[in-house]
Tab-separated table of C-alpha atoms in Angstrom:
chain	number	residue	atom	x	y	z
A	667	MET	CA	0.000	0.000	0.000
A	668	PRO	CA	2.497	2.675	-1.173
A	669	GLY	CA	1.853	6.281	-0.211
A	670	ARG	CA	-0.225	5.357	2.837
A	671	THR	CA	0.015	7.477	5.970
A	672	ILE	CA	1.151	5.153	8.766
A	673	THR	CA	-0.193	5.447	12.299
A	674	GLY	CA	2.727	4.828	14.635
A	675	MET	CA	2.450	4.086	18.346
A	676	SER	CA	5.668	3.628	20.287
A	677	ALA	CA	5.854	1.570	23.479
A	678	ILE	CA	7.835	3.758	25.870
A	679	LEU	CA	10.699	2.247	27.854
A	680	LEU	CA	10.540	3.075	31.563
A	681	PRO	CA	14.177	4.066	32.296
A	682	HIS	CA	15.730	3.188	35.637
A	683	LEU	CA	18.614	4.701	37.574
A	684	ASP	CA	19.082	1.398	39.364
A	685	PRO	CA	16.959	-1.752	39.778
A	686	THR	CA	14.613	-0.055	42.253
A	687	THR	CA	14.595	3.607	41.140
A	688	VAL	CA	12.778	5.019	38.110
A	689	ASP	CA	14.581	7.694	36.090
A	690	TRP	CA	11.619	10.051	35.920
A	691	SER	CA	13.346	12.925	34.116
A	692	SER	CA	14.521	10.619	31.319
A	693	LEU	CA	11.007	9.146	31.060
A	694	ASP	CA	9.461	12.606	30.693
A	695	ALA	CA	11.965	13.552	28.004
A	696	HIS	CA	11.405	10.314	26.119
A	697	ILE	CA	7.620	10.652	26.131
A	698	ALA	CA	8.007	14.236	24.891
A	699	ARG	CA	10.466	13.416	22.079
A	700	THR	CA	8.306	10.496	20.949
A	701	TYR	CA	5.210	12.683	20.846
A	702	GLN	CA	7.039	15.535	19.113
A	703	ALA	CA	8.304	13.078	16.486
A	704	GLY	CA	4.683	12.388	15.557
A	705	LEU	CA	4.269	8.984	17.213
A	706	THR	CA	1.671	8.224	19.872
A	707	PRO	CA	3.354	7.315	23.174
A	708	ALA	CA	2.215	3.967	24.581
A	709	VAL	CA	3.040	3.745	28.283
A	710	ASN	CA	2.702	0.938	30.810
A	711	MET	CA	3.209	-1.675	28.134
A	712	ASP	CA	5.607	-4.635	28.262
A	713	THR	CA	8.350	-2.162	27.277
A	714	GLY	CA	7.378	-0.130	30.330
A	715	TYR	CA	7.681	-3.158	32.664
A	716	VAL	CA	3.984	-2.950	33.490
A	717	GLN	CA	4.113	-6.452	35.022
A	718	LEU	CA	7.067	-5.546	37.288
A	719	ILE	CA	6.166	-2.104	38.647
A	720	ASP	CA	3.697	-1.352	41.414
A	721	ALA	CA	0.330	0.341	41.085
A	722	ALA	CA	1.576	3.718	42.349
A	723	THR	CA	4.307	3.779	39.715
A	724	ARG	CA	1.846	2.848	36.965
A	725	VAL	CA	-0.423	5.736	37.967
A	726	GLN	CA	2.485	8.186	38.101
A	727	VAL	CA	3.484	7.140	34.581
A	728	LEU	CA	-0.091	7.834	33.439
A	729	ASP	CA	-0.081	11.270	35.070
A	730	ARG	CA	3.166	12.211	33.351
A	731	ALA	CA	2.064	10.920	29.949
A	732	ALA	CA	-1.227	12.804	30.218
A	733	ALA	CA	0.487	16.056	31.167
A	734	ILE	CA	3.108	15.849	28.404
A	735	THR	CA	0.725	14.830	25.592
A	736	ASP	CA	-2.422	16.596	26.794
A	737	GLY	CA	-4.125	13.201	26.921
A	738	ASP	CA	-3.015	11.996	23.484
A	739	PHE	CA	-1.562	8.627	24.490
A	740	VAL	CA	-2.408	4.957	24.886
A	741	ALA	CA	-1.564	2.768	27.855
A	742	GLY	CA	-1.701	-0.805	29.015
A	743	ALA	CA	-4.655	-1.634	31.257
A	744	PHE	CA	-2.972	-4.292	33.389
A	745	THR	CA	-4.541	-6.706	35.864
A	746	ALA	CA	-2.207	-8.683	38.112
A	747	ASP	CA	-3.489	-12.203	38.793
A	748	GLN	CA	-2.411	-15.824	39.089
A	749	PRO	CA	-2.622	-18.866	36.778
A	750	GLY	CA	-6.150	-20.189	36.525
A	751	ALA	CA	-7.760	-17.001	37.854
A	752	ALA	CA	-11.131	-15.991	36.465
A	753	PHE	CA	-11.366	-12.850	34.362
A	754	ASP	CA	-11.792	-9.929	36.773
A	755	LEU	CA	-14.009	-7.490	34.898
A	756	ASP	CA	-14.050	-4.971	37.735
A	757	ALA	CA	-10.259	-4.892	38.000
A	758	CYS	CA	-9.849	-4.555	34.231
A	759	ARG	CA	-12.474	-1.828	34.111
A	760	ARG	CA	-10.741	0.086	36.928
A	761	ALA	CA	-7.379	-0.149	35.160
A	762	ALA	CA	-8.943	1.079	31.920
A	763	SER	CA	-10.772	3.901	33.717
A	764	GLU	CA	-7.492	5.185	35.170
A	765	ILE	CA	-6.357	5.676	31.581
A	766	THR	CA	-9.553	7.140	30.130
A	767	ALA	CA	-9.839	9.570	33.044
A	768	ARG	CA	-6.564	11.091	31.813
A	769	GLY	CA	-7.642	11.226	28.178
A	770	GLY	CA	-5.810	8.107	27.029
A	771	ILE	CA	-6.991	4.976	25.235
A	772	PRO	CA	-6.627	1.663	27.119
A	773	VAL	CA	-4.815	-1.300	25.610
A	774	VAL	CA	-6.263	-4.430	27.228
A	775	PHE	CA	-3.088	-6.034	28.516
A	776	PRO	CA	-2.962	-9.844	28.721
A	777	SER	CA	-3.558	-11.581	32.023
A	778	HIS	CA	-4.209	-15.122	33.224
A	779	GLY	CA	-7.884	-14.358	33.712
A	780	LEU	CA	-8.187	-13.057	30.183
A	781	ASN	CA	-6.141	-15.734	28.425
A	782	ASP	CA	-6.278	-18.982	30.399
A	783	HIS	CA	-9.833	-20.042	29.534
A	784	GLY	CA	-9.982	-20.399	25.753
A	785	ASP	CA	-10.834	-18.202	22.800
A	786	ALA	CA	-14.558	-17.964	23.498
A	787	ALA	CA	-13.943	-16.688	27.020
A	788	TRP	CA	-11.332	-14.235	25.679
A	789	LEU	CA	-13.826	-12.758	23.234
A	790	ASP	CA	-16.609	-12.675	25.828
A	791	ALA	CA	-14.349	-10.746	28.207
A	792	HIS	CA	-13.766	-8.045	25.587
A	793	GLY	CA	-17.472	-7.824	24.906
A	794	ARG	CA	-18.193	-7.367	28.602
A	795	LEU	CA	-15.519	-4.685	28.886
A	796	ALA	CA	-17.073	-2.850	25.931
A	797	ASN	CA	-20.156	-2.212	28.067
A	798	HIS	CA	-18.029	0.050	30.273
A	799	ILE	CA	-15.382	1.601	27.994
A	800	ASP	CA	-16.138	3.730	24.916
A	801	ARG	CA	-12.832	3.015	23.110
A	802	PHE	CA	-10.125	0.457	23.680
A	803	ILE	CA	-7.420	-1.491	21.847
A	804	GLY	CA	-7.131	-5.275	22.023
A	805	PHE	CA	-3.841	-7.098	22.424
A	806	GLU	CA	-2.694	-10.496	21.218
A	807	LEU	CA	0.678	-11.173	22.827
A	808	GLY	CA	2.615	-14.353	22.158
A	809	PRO	CA	4.007	-16.510	24.973
A	810	MET	CA	7.571	-15.631	23.922
A	811	PHE	CA	6.893	-12.275	25.598
A	812	VAL	CA	4.928	-13.390	28.672
A	813	PRO	CA	3.907	-16.896	29.825
A	814	TYR	CA	0.227	-15.914	29.903
A	815	GLY	CA	0.198	-14.587	26.334
A	816	ARG	CA	-2.400	-15.747	23.823
A	817	ILE	CA	-2.808	-15.607	20.045
A	818	VAL	CA	-6.437	-16.328	19.180
A	819	SER	CA	-7.941	-18.054	16.146
A	820	LEU	CA	-8.914	-16.020	13.109
A	821	ASP	CA	-12.602	-16.722	13.781
A	822	THR	CA	-12.202	-15.291	17.281
A	823	TYR	CA	-10.387	-12.278	15.861
A	824	ARG	CA	-13.342	-11.704	13.540
A	825	GLY	CA	-15.562	-11.553	16.605
A	826	LEU	CA	-13.330	-8.817	18.027
A	827	LEU	CA	-13.951	-6.759	14.874
A	828	ASP	CA	-17.668	-6.952	15.639
A	829	ILE	CA	-17.147	-4.990	18.879
A	830	PRO	CA	-17.432	-1.302	17.841
A	831	GLN	CA	-15.740	-0.027	20.992
A	832	CYS	CA	-12.608	-1.956	20.028
A	833	ILE	CA	-10.899	0.386	17.545
A	834	GLY	CA	-7.896	-1.830	16.840
A	835	ALA	CA	-5.688	-4.591	18.181
A	836	LYS	CA	-1.972	-5.055	18.647
A	837	HIS	CA	-0.792	-8.358	17.174
A	838	SER	CA	2.453	-9.731	18.611
A	839	SER	CA	2.810	-13.286	17.349
A	840	LEU	CA	6.046	-12.506	15.418
A	841	ASP	CA	4.387	-14.411	12.546
A	842	ARG	CA	3.820	-12.619	9.241
A	843	GLY	CA	1.281	-15.150	8.003
A	844	LEU	CA	-1.036	-14.688	10.969
A	845	GLU	CA	-0.862	-10.930	10.581
A	846	TRP	CA	-1.518	-11.057	6.821
A	847	ASP	CA	-4.636	-13.117	7.593
A	848	ARG	CA	-5.802	-10.431	9.998
A	849	LEU	CA	-5.190	-7.666	7.466
A	850	ALA	CA	-7.213	-9.500	4.813
A	851	LEU	CA	-10.064	-10.025	7.274
A	852	ARG	CA	-9.916	-6.395	8.409
A	853	ASN	CA	-10.063	-5.166	4.821
A	854	GLU	CA	-13.119	-7.333	4.194
A	855	VAL	CA	-15.067	-6.764	7.404
A	856	ARG	CA	-14.060	-3.442	8.968
A	857	PRO	CA	-11.588	-1.271	7.039
A	858	ASP	CA	-11.306	1.373	9.785
A	859	PHE	CA	-10.040	-1.185	12.340
A	860	MET	CA	-6.326	-0.767	13.116
A	861	VAL	CA	-4.157	-3.861	12.851
A	862	LEU	CA	-1.250	-2.687	14.999
A	863	THR	CA	1.757	-4.823	14.255
A	864	GLY	CA	3.832	-5.792	17.243
A	865	ASN	CA	6.175	-7.829	15.058
A	866	ASP	CA	9.580	-6.390	15.881
A	867	LEU	CA	11.102	-8.963	13.519
A	868	ALA	CA	9.042	-7.746	10.530
A	869	ILE	CA	8.560	-4.012	10.895
A	870	ASP	CA	7.904	-3.757	7.148
A	871	MET	CA	4.382	-5.059	7.808
A	872	VAL	CA	3.399	-1.398	7.460
A	873	MET	CA	3.907	-1.898	3.705
A	874	TYR	CA	0.906	-4.242	3.657
A	875	GLY	CA	-1.504	-2.063	5.615
A	876	SER	CA	-0.583	-2.624	9.257
A	877	ASP	CA	-0.042	0.292	11.562
A	878	TYR	CA	2.172	-0.352	14.564
A	879	LEU	CA	2.599	-0.423	18.306
A	880	LEU	CA	6.206	-1.499	18.664
A	881	GLY	CA	8.738	-1.804	21.443
A	882	LEU	CA	11.544	-1.477	18.908
A	883	SER	CA	10.522	2.080	18.076
A	884	THR	CA	11.463	3.200	21.595
A	885	PHE	CA	15.125	2.871	20.553
A	886	ALA	CA	14.699	5.521	17.847
A	887	PRO	CA	11.291	7.203	17.603
A	888	ASP	CA	12.908	9.904	15.467
A	889	LYS	CA	14.063	7.356	12.886
A	890	PHE	CA	10.753	5.480	12.855
A	891	ALA	CA	8.927	8.755	12.234
A	892	GLU	CA	11.361	9.563	9.427
A	893	ARG	CA	10.825	6.116	7.909
A	894	ASP	CA	7.050	6.572	8.024
A	895	ARG	CA	7.268	9.936	6.268
A	896	LEU	CA	9.411	8.394	3.521
A	897	TRP	CA	6.755	5.733	2.915
A	898	ALA	CA	3.963	8.306	2.703
A	899	ALA	CA	6.049	10.304	0.232
A	900	GLY	CA	6.829	7.278	-1.946
A	901	ASP	CA	10.546	7.780	-1.293
A	902	PRO	CA	12.632	4.608	-1.822
A	903	GLY	CA	14.828	5.763	1.053
A	904	PHE	CA	12.185	4.066	3.196
A	905	HIS	CA	13.704	0.679	2.398
A	906	GLN	CA	17.266	1.636	3.318
A	907	LEU	CA	16.236	3.057	6.666
A	908	ASN	CA	13.817	0.215	7.372
A	909	ASP	CA	16.582	-2.336	6.721
A	910	VAL	CA	18.845	-0.824	9.378
A	911	LEU	CA	15.996	-0.551	11.879
A	912	GLN	CA	15.110	-4.180	11.174
A	913	TYR	CA	18.711	-5.209	11.807
A	914	LEU	CA	18.368	-3.574	15.208
A	915	GLY	CA	15.153	-5.522	15.761
A	916	HIS	CA	16.676	-8.904	14.956
A	917	LEU	CA	19.570	-8.218	17.309
A	918	THR	CA	17.569	-6.991	20.262
A	919	PHE	CA	14.483	-9.228	20.022
A	920	ARG	CA	16.364	-12.521	19.881
A	921	PRO	CA	15.642	-15.031	22.681
A	922	PRO	CA	15.112	-14.397	25.495
A	923	VAL	CA	12.834	-11.833	23.905
A	924	PRO	CA	12.045	-9.817	27.091
A	925	ALA	CA	15.735	-8.862	27.323
A	926	TYR	CA	15.101	-6.379	24.496
A	927	ARG	CA	14.259	-3.894	27.240
A	928	HIS	CA	17.833	-4.020	28.546
A	929	SER	CA	19.040	-3.472	24.985
A	930	ALA	CA	16.754	-0.444	24.757
A	931	ALA	CA	18.030	0.981	28.048
A	932	THR	CA	21.622	0.517	26.865
A	933	PHE	CA	20.906	2.180	23.514
A	934	LEU	CA	19.095	5.110	25.128
A	935	GLN	CA	22.070	5.649	27.430
A	936	MET	CA	24.393	5.602	24.405
A	937	ARG	CA	22.226	8.279	22.803
A	938	GLY	CA	22.346	10.398	25.949
A	939	TRP	CA	18.656	9.808	26.524
A	940	ALA	CA	18.955	7.833	29.790
A	941	GLU	CA	21.273	8.056	32.749
A	942	SER	CA	21.732	4.316	33.133
A	943	PRO	CA	21.152	0.989	31.356
A	944	ALA	CA	19.592	-0.405	34.542
A	945	VAL	CA	16.469	-2.565	34.440
A	946	PRO	CA	14.124	-3.397	37.325
A	947	ILE	CA	14.451	-6.516	39.423
A	948	GLY	CA	13.110	-9.515	37.519
A	949	ALA	CA	13.924	-8.230	34.012
A	950	PRO	CA	16.438	-10.279	31.979
A	951	THR	CA	19.603	-8.661	30.640
A	952	ARG	CA	21.934	-8.904	27.647
A	953	PRO	CA	25.698	-9.589	27.695
A	954	ASP	CA	28.139	-6.676	27.581
A	955	SER	CA	29.295	-7.916	24.172
A	956	ASP	CA	26.094	-6.487	22.676
A	957	GLN	CA	27.280	-2.946	23.297
A	958	ALA	CA	29.706	-2.809	20.366
A	959	ILE	CA	27.009	-4.072	17.980
A	960	LEU	CA	24.475	-1.571	19.302
A	961	ARG	CA	26.979	1.216	18.780
A	962	ASP	CA	27.565	0.053	15.219
A	963	VAL	CA	23.832	0.127	14.507
A	964	GLY	CA	23.594	3.586	16.040
A	965	GLU	CA	26.348	4.798	13.746
A	966	ARG	CA	24.587	3.298	10.718
A	967	LEU	CA	21.430	5.164	11.750
A	968	GLY	CA	23.420	8.367	12.186
A	969	VAL	CA	22.378	8.803	15.807
A	970	LEU	CA	25.708	7.927	17.454
C-alpha cells in the first residue's frame, strides 16, 4: 500500500537509575520526544515493565504521559493475577478507567484471567468490557513475551472486529502469516479497524496495511517517524532506513525476547537519553558484548 500514511504508536521504555529507582526525568523527556516526532506514546506496556512495577508507579506514569501529551496517548490496562484465575471485569475496568480519566486509550493487557480459559472466554471478556469503555485497543501477545500470552484463532479475531468499541488490536505473534490473515479479514469486514503490528522482527508489515505499536521504536522514535514519512512520500529511502531498523530488531528481540528492554536501556544511554542501562528486578539482561554491535547500529542510523 504505497503512499499510505502510517499510524505509529511507540511503546515507551521506563528508564531506571538502578533496579529499584525510576529515572523520571529521562522518562518525561522520552515521552516528549516520541510525541514531538509524531508517534503516539504507549506507556505501561511490556516495554514499560507494566508487570514488574507497582500500582503507584503505573499511575504516576499515566499522570506524566497525560500532562506531556495533553491526553493523546495509549496505555496498558494491566490486571495482576495468578494462573487459573477468572477474568476480573471490575479490576480490568478500573485499570482502563485510570487511563480514560486522563484522556488516554486503554490497551487491554494480557492476564491469566483473560487468556487462560480459551478463545470464546477471551472474546466474551472483551465484549463485557465494551459495556463500560467507549474506546479500547485489544492485544494479542505471544508466549515468547509473557507466559500468559495468547494468540487467538482467526474466527475469534473476527468476533473482536464486531465490537465497535474496540478500535484496533496489537498483534504480537512474530508471525507474518497470521498478521496477513488479519489484514485481509480487516479489509473485508471493517476497514477502519487498526491492525497494529507488534512484530519487531518484521517491521515492514506497514507496507501491507498494518499500523504499529512497537517496542523497537522506543530505541529511535525519530528514525521510525522519518521512515514513516518516507513511505507516505513514496521515497525509496524508506527501504534503506527500514533495513537498518530491522537489523536492530533482529539483534535486540532474539531469545530471550524480554531482554530487548535491557538493549533499549543501553541504547538510550548511548544516545544520551537515559542516565543508566539499569532494568528493574526480575527483568532479563543482555551480555556486555552487545554494546559494540548496538553502537555500530547507532552509527549506521546516524544517531551515534
